[in-house]
Short mmCIF file of C-alpha atoms and ligand atoms in Angstrom, two decimals:
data_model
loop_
_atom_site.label_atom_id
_atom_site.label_comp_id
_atom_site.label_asym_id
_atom_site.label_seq_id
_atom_site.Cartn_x
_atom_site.Cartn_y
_atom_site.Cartn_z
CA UNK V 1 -23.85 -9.34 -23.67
CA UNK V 2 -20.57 -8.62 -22.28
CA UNK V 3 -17.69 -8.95 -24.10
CA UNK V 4 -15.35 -8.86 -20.43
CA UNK V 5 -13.35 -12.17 -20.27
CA UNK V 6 -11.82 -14.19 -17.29
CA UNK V 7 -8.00 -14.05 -16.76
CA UNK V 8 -6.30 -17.06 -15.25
CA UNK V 9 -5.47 -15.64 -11.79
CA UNK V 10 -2.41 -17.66 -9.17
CA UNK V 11 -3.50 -17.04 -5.70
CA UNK V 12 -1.83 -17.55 -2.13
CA UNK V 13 -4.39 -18.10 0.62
CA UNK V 14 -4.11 -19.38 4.61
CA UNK V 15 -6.82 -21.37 5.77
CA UNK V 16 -7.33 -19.57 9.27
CA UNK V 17 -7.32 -22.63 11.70
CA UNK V 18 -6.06 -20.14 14.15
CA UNK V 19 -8.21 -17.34 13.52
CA UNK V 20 -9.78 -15.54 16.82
CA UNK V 21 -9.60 -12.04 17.77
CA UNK V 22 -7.53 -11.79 20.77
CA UNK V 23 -6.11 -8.12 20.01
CA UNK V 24 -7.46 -4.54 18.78
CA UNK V 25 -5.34 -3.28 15.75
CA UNK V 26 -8.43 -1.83 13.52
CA UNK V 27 -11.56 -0.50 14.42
CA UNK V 28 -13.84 -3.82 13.32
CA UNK V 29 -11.84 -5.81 15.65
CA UNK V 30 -13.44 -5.94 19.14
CA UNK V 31 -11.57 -9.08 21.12
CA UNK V 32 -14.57 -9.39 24.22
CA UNK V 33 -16.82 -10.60 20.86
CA UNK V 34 -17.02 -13.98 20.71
CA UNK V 35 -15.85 -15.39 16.94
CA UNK V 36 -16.15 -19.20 15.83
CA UNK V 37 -12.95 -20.35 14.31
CA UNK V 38 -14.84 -23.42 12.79
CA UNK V 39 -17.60 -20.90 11.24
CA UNK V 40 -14.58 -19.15 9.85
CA UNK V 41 -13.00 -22.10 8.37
CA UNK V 42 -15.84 -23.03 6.55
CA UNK V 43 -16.72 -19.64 4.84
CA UNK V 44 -12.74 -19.72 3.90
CA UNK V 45 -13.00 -23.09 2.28
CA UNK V 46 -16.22 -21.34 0.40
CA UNK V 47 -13.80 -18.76 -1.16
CA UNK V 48 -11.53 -21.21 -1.66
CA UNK V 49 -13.93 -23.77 -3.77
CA UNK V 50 -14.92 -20.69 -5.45
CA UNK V 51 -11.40 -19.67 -6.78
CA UNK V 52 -11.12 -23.47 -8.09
CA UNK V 53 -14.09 -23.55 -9.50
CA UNK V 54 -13.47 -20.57 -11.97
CA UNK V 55 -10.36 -22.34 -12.84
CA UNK V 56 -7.56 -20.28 -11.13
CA UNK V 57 -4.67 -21.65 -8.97
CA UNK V 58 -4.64 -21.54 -5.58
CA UNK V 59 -1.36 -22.32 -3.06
CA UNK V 60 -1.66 -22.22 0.45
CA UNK V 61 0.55 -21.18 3.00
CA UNK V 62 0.68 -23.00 6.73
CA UNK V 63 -1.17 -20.96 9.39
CA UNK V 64 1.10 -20.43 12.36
CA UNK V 65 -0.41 -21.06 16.18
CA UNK V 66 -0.51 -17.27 17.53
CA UNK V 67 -1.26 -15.50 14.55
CA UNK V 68 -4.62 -15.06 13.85
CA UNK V 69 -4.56 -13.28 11.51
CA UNK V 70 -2.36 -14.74 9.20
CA UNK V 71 -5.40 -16.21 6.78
CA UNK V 72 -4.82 -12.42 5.55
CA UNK V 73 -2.31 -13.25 3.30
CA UNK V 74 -3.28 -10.13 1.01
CA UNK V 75 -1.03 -8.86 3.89
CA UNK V 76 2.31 -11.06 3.04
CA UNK V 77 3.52 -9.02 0.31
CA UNK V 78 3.49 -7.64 -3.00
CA UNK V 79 4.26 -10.03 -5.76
CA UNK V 80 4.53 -8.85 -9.65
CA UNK V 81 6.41 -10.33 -12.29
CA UNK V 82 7.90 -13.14 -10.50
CA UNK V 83 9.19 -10.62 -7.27
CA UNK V 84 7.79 -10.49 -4.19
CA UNK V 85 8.53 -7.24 -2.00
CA UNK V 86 8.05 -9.49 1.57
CA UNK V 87 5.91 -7.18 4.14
CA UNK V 88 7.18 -5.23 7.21
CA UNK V 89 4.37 -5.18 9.37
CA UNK V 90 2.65 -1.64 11.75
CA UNK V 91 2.26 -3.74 14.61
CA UNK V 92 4.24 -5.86 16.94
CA UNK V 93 0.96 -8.47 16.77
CA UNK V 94 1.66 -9.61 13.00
CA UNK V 95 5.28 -8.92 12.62
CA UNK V 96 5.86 -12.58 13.38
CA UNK V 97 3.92 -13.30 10.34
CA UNK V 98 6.55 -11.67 8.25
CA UNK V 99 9.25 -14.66 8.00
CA UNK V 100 6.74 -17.12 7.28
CA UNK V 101 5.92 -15.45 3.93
CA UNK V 102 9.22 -14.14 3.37
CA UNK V 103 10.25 -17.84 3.77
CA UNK V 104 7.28 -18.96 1.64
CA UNK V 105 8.21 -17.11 -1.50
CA UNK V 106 11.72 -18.14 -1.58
CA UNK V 107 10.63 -21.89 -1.56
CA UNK V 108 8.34 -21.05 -3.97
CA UNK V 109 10.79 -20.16 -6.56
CA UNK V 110 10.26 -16.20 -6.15
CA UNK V 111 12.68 -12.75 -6.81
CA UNK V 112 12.12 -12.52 -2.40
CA UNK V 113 12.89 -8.95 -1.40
CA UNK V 114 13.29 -8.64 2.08
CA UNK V 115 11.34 -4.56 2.81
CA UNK V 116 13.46 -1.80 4.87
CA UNK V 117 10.23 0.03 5.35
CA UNK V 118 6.81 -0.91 6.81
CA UNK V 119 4.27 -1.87 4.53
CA UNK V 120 1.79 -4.72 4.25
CA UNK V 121 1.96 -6.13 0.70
CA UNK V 122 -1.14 -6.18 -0.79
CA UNK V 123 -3.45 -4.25 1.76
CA UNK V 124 -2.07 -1.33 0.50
CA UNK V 125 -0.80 -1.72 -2.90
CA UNK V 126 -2.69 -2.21 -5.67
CA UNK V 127 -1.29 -2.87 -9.45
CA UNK V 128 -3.52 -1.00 -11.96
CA UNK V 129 -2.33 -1.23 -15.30
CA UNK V 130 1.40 -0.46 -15.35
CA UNK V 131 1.01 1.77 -12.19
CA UNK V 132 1.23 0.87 -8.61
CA UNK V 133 -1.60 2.14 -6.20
CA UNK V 134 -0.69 2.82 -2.79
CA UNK V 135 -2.26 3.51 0.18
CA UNK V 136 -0.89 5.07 3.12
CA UNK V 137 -2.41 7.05 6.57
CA UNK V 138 -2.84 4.03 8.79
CA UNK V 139 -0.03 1.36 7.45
CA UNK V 140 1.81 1.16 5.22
CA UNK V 141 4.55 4.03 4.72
CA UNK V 142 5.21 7.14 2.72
CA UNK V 143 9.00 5.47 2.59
CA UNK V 144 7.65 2.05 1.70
CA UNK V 145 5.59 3.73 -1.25
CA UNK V 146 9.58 4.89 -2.82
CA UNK V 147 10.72 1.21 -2.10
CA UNK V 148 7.84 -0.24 -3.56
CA UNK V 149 8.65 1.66 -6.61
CA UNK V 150 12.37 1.39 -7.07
CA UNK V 151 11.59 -2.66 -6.32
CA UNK V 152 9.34 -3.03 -9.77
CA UNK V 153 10.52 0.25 -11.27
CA UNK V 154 6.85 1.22 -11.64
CA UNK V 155 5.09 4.52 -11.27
CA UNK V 156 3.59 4.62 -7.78
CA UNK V 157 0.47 7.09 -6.85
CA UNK V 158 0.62 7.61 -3.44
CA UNK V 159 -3.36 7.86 -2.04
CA UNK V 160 -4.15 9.11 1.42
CA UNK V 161 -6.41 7.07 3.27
CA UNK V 162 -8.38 9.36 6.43
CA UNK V 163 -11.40 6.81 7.29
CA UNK V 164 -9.94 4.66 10.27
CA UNK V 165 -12.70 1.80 9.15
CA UNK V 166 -10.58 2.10 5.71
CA UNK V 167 -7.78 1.61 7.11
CA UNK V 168 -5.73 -0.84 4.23
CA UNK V 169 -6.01 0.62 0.69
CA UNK V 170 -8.11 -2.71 -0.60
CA UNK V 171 -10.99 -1.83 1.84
CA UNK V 172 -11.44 1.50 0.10
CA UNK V 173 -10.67 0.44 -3.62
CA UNK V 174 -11.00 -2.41 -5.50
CA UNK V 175 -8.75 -3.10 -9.19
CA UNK V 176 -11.78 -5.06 -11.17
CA UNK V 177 -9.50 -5.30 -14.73
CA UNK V 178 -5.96 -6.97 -13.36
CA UNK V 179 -4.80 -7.45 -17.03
CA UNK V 180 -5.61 -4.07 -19.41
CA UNK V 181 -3.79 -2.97 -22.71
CA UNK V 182 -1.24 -1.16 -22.46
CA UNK V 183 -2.04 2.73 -21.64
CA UNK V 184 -6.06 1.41 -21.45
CA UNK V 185 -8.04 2.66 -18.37
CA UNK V 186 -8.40 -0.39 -16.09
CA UNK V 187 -11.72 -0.21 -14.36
CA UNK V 188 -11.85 0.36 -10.88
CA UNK V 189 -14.12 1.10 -7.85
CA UNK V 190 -14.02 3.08 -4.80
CA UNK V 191 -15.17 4.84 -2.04
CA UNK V 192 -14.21 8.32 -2.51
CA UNK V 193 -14.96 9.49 1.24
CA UNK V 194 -12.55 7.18 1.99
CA UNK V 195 -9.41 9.10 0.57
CA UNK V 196 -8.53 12.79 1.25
CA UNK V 197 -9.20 15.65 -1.12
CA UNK V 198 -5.85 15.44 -3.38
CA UNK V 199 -6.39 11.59 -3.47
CA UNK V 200 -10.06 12.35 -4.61
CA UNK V 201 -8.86 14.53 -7.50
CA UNK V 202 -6.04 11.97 -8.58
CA UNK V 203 -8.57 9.32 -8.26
CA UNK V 204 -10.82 11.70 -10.75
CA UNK V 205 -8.08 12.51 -12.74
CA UNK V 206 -6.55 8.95 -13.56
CA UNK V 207 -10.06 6.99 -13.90
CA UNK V 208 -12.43 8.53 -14.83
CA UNK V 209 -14.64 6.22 -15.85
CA UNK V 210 -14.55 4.30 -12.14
CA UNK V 211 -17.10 3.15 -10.33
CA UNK V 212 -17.90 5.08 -7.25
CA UNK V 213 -19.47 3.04 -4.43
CA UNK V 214 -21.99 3.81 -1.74
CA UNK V 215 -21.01 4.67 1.57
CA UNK V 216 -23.58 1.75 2.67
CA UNK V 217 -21.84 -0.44 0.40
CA UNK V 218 -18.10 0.42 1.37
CA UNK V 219 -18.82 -0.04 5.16
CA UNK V 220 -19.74 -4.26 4.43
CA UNK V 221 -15.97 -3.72 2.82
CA UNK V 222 -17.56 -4.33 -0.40
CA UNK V 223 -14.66 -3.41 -2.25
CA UNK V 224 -12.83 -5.69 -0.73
CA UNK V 225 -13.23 -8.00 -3.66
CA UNK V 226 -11.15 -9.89 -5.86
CA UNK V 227 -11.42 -9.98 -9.75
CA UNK V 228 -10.71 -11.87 -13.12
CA UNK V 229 -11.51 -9.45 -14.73
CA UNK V 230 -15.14 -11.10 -15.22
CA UNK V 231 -15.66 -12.71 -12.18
CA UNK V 232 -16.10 -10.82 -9.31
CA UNK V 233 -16.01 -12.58 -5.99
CA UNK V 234 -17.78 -9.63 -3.41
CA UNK V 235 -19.60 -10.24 -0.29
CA UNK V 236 -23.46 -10.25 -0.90
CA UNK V 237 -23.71 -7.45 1.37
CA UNK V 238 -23.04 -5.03 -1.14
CA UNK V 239 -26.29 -5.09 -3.15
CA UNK V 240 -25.85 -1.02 -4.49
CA UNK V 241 -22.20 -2.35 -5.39
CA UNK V 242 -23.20 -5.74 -7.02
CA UNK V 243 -25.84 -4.02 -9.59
CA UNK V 244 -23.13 -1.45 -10.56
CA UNK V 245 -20.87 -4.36 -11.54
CA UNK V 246 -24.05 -6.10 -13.38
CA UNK V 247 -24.42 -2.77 -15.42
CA UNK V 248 -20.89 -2.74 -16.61
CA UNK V 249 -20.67 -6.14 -17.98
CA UNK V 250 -18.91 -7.87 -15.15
CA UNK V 251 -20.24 -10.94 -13.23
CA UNK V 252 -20.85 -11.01 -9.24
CA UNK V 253 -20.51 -14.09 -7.35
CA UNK V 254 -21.21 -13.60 -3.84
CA UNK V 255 -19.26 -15.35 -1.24
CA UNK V 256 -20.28 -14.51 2.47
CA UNK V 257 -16.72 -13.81 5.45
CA UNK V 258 -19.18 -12.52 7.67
CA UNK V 259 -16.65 -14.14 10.27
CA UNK V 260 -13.80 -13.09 8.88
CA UNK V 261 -15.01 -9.68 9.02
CA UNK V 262 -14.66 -9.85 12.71
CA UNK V 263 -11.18 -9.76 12.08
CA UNK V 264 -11.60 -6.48 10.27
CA UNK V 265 -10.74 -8.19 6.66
CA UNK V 266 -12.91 -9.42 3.58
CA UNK V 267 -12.07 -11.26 0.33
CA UNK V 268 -9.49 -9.64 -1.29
CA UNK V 269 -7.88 -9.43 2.60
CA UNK V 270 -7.70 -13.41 2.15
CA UNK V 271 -6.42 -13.27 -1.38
CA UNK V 272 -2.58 -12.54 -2.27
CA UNK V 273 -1.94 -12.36 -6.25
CA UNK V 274 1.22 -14.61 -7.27
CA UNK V 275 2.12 -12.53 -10.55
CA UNK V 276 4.75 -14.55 -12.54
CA UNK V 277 6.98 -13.47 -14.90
CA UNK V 278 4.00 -14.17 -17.57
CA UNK V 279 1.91 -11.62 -17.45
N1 LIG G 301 -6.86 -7.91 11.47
C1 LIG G 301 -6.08 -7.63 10.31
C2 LIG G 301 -5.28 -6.36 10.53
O1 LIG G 301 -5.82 -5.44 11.09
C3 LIG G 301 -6.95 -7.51 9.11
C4 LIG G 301 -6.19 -7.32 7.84
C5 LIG G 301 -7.06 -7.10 6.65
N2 LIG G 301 -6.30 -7.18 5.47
C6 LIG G 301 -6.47 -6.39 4.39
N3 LIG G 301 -5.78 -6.68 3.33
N4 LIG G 301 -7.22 -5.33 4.40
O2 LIG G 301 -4.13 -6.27 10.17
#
C-alpha cells in the first residue's frame, strides 16, 4: 500500500492541429520523415482525456498556422504562484510562439513577465520543493537562470546539460512530488549521463534518495513525464522506468506520443503547470 496521494494539478496544453516537422532544431527532429498530424492529434487528445480523467484542469491555448510546434506549451513559460516568467525562445523558428503565450497569460488573469533573456519556460525549469531547477547547455541561458530567480525570489541550481538528445532539462529529469513539506526531499528521477560531472554531484548531493533511470529508458524520453504526485503519466516505452515508479509507491499510467516524439518532445513537453497563488 502506498500512502502517496494525488494533488489537483491546472494545466495549459495546445492541441497540435499544426504539428509537422518542417525544420531541424534538436537532434529527434528529421523534416524528410514523414509525420501524420491527424495521428498526432489523436494521441494528444489521449493525454488530454487522461489529465481529465484524474480530475485536474486543463486550459488550452489556440495553435497558430506556422508553428508546429507550439502543442509544446511546457515551452511557453514558467508559471508559479500566480506569475508567469513568458519565454524568450533559442531559435528564430519558435520565437513567434512567444506573444501568443505571453498574450495568453495576461487574459488569463496572470502576474505576465515579459523575459530579457532566452529561456523556454518549462523545458528547462523545474520547481522542486522551494527550489528552482534549471537547465542550461543547449537553451535556455546562464542569464535567464539569474532572472528566473530574482522573478520568484527562489533559489535556483543551475544544471549543465552535455547530451544533445537531452537537450531541454525535462527530457533528462523528471519532478515526480510537485507539492512536498516544507524542507522534505521531493522525489525525483533522472538520467545522470545526461548532466555534466558538477551537475552529477549536486544532483547526488540535493536528492539523494532519486531515482536514477536507465540509459535505455531516458532515450524513449521517459522522464519526460508529468506527475500528481501519484499519478504518473510516462510513455509505455519506459518499462525499466515504470517498475522503479511501481516500487516506490507511485502509479504509472502509460500514454503513448510516439508522434509527437517526432517533434523531439514527450508528455511533460505538452504539459505547462498553471501554479496559482494557492499552492
Ligand atoms: N521541437 C521542439 C523544440 O525543439 C520540441 C520541444 C520539446 N519541449 C520540451 N519541453 N522538452 O523546441
Amino acid at each position: 500500500m502506498s500512502d502517496r496521494i494525488a494533488h489537483h494539478r491546472r494545466y495549459l496544453m495546445c492541441r497540435p492541429e499544426h504539428f509537422t516537422v518542417s525544420y531541424s532544431i534538436n537532434p529527434w527532429m528529421e523534416p524528410a520523415n514523414p509525420t501524420d498530424t491527424a495521428k498526432a492529434v489523436a494521441q494528444w487528445e489521449k493525454l488530454y482525456e487522461t489529465y481529465l480523467a484524474l480530475g485536474h484542469e486543463v486550459e488550452l491555448i489556440d495553435p497558430l498556422p506556422g508553428f508546429p510546434d507550439m502543442v509544446y506549451t511546457a515551452n511557453g513559460g514558467f508559471v508559479i504562484d500566480g506569475i508567469a516568467y513568458g519565454p524568450e525562445f533559442r531559435y528564430v523558428e519558435r520565437q513567434g510562439e512567444s506573444p501568443a503565450f505571453i498574450d495568453w497569460f495576461r487574459a488569463n488573469g496572470f502576474d505576465t513577465r515579459v523575459p530579457e533573456e532566452v529561456n523556454e519556460g518549462e523545458g528547462d525549469f523545474l520547481l522542486a520543493g522551494d527550489v528552482i531547477l534549471a537547465g542550461t547547455g543547449f537553451r535556455s541561458t546562464g542569464d535567464s537562470h539569474a532572472e528566473v530567480g530574482r522573478i520568484f525570489g527562489r533559489e535556483v541550481v543551475s544544471l549543465t546539460l552535455i547530451d544533445p538528445r537531452f537537450y531541454h532539462l525535462d527530457t533528462a529529469l523528471a519532478i515526480l512530488d510537485p507539492v512536498v513539506e516544507p524542507g522534505a526531499e521531493p522525489g525525483i528521477a533522472y538520467l545522470p549521463h545526461a548532466f555534466d560531472e558538477a551537475s552529477q554531484a549536486e544532483l547526488q548531493r540535493r536528492f539523494p534518495n532519486a531515482i536514477q533511470v536507465s540509459d535505455e529508458d531516458g532515450a524513449v524520453f521517459g522522464l519526460n513525464s508529468a506527475s500528481d504526485g501519484l499519478n504518473v503519466i510516462i510513455s509505455p516505452r519506459a518499462k525499466g522506468f515504470e517498475a522503479q515508479l511501481r516500487e516506490r509507491g507511485y502509479n504509472p499510467v502509460l500514454v503513448d506520443l510516439s508522434e509527437l516524439l517526432l517533434g523531439g518532445g514527450g508528455i511533460k513537453c505538452c504539459t505547462l503547470e498553471l501554479r496559482g497563488a494557492r499552492e
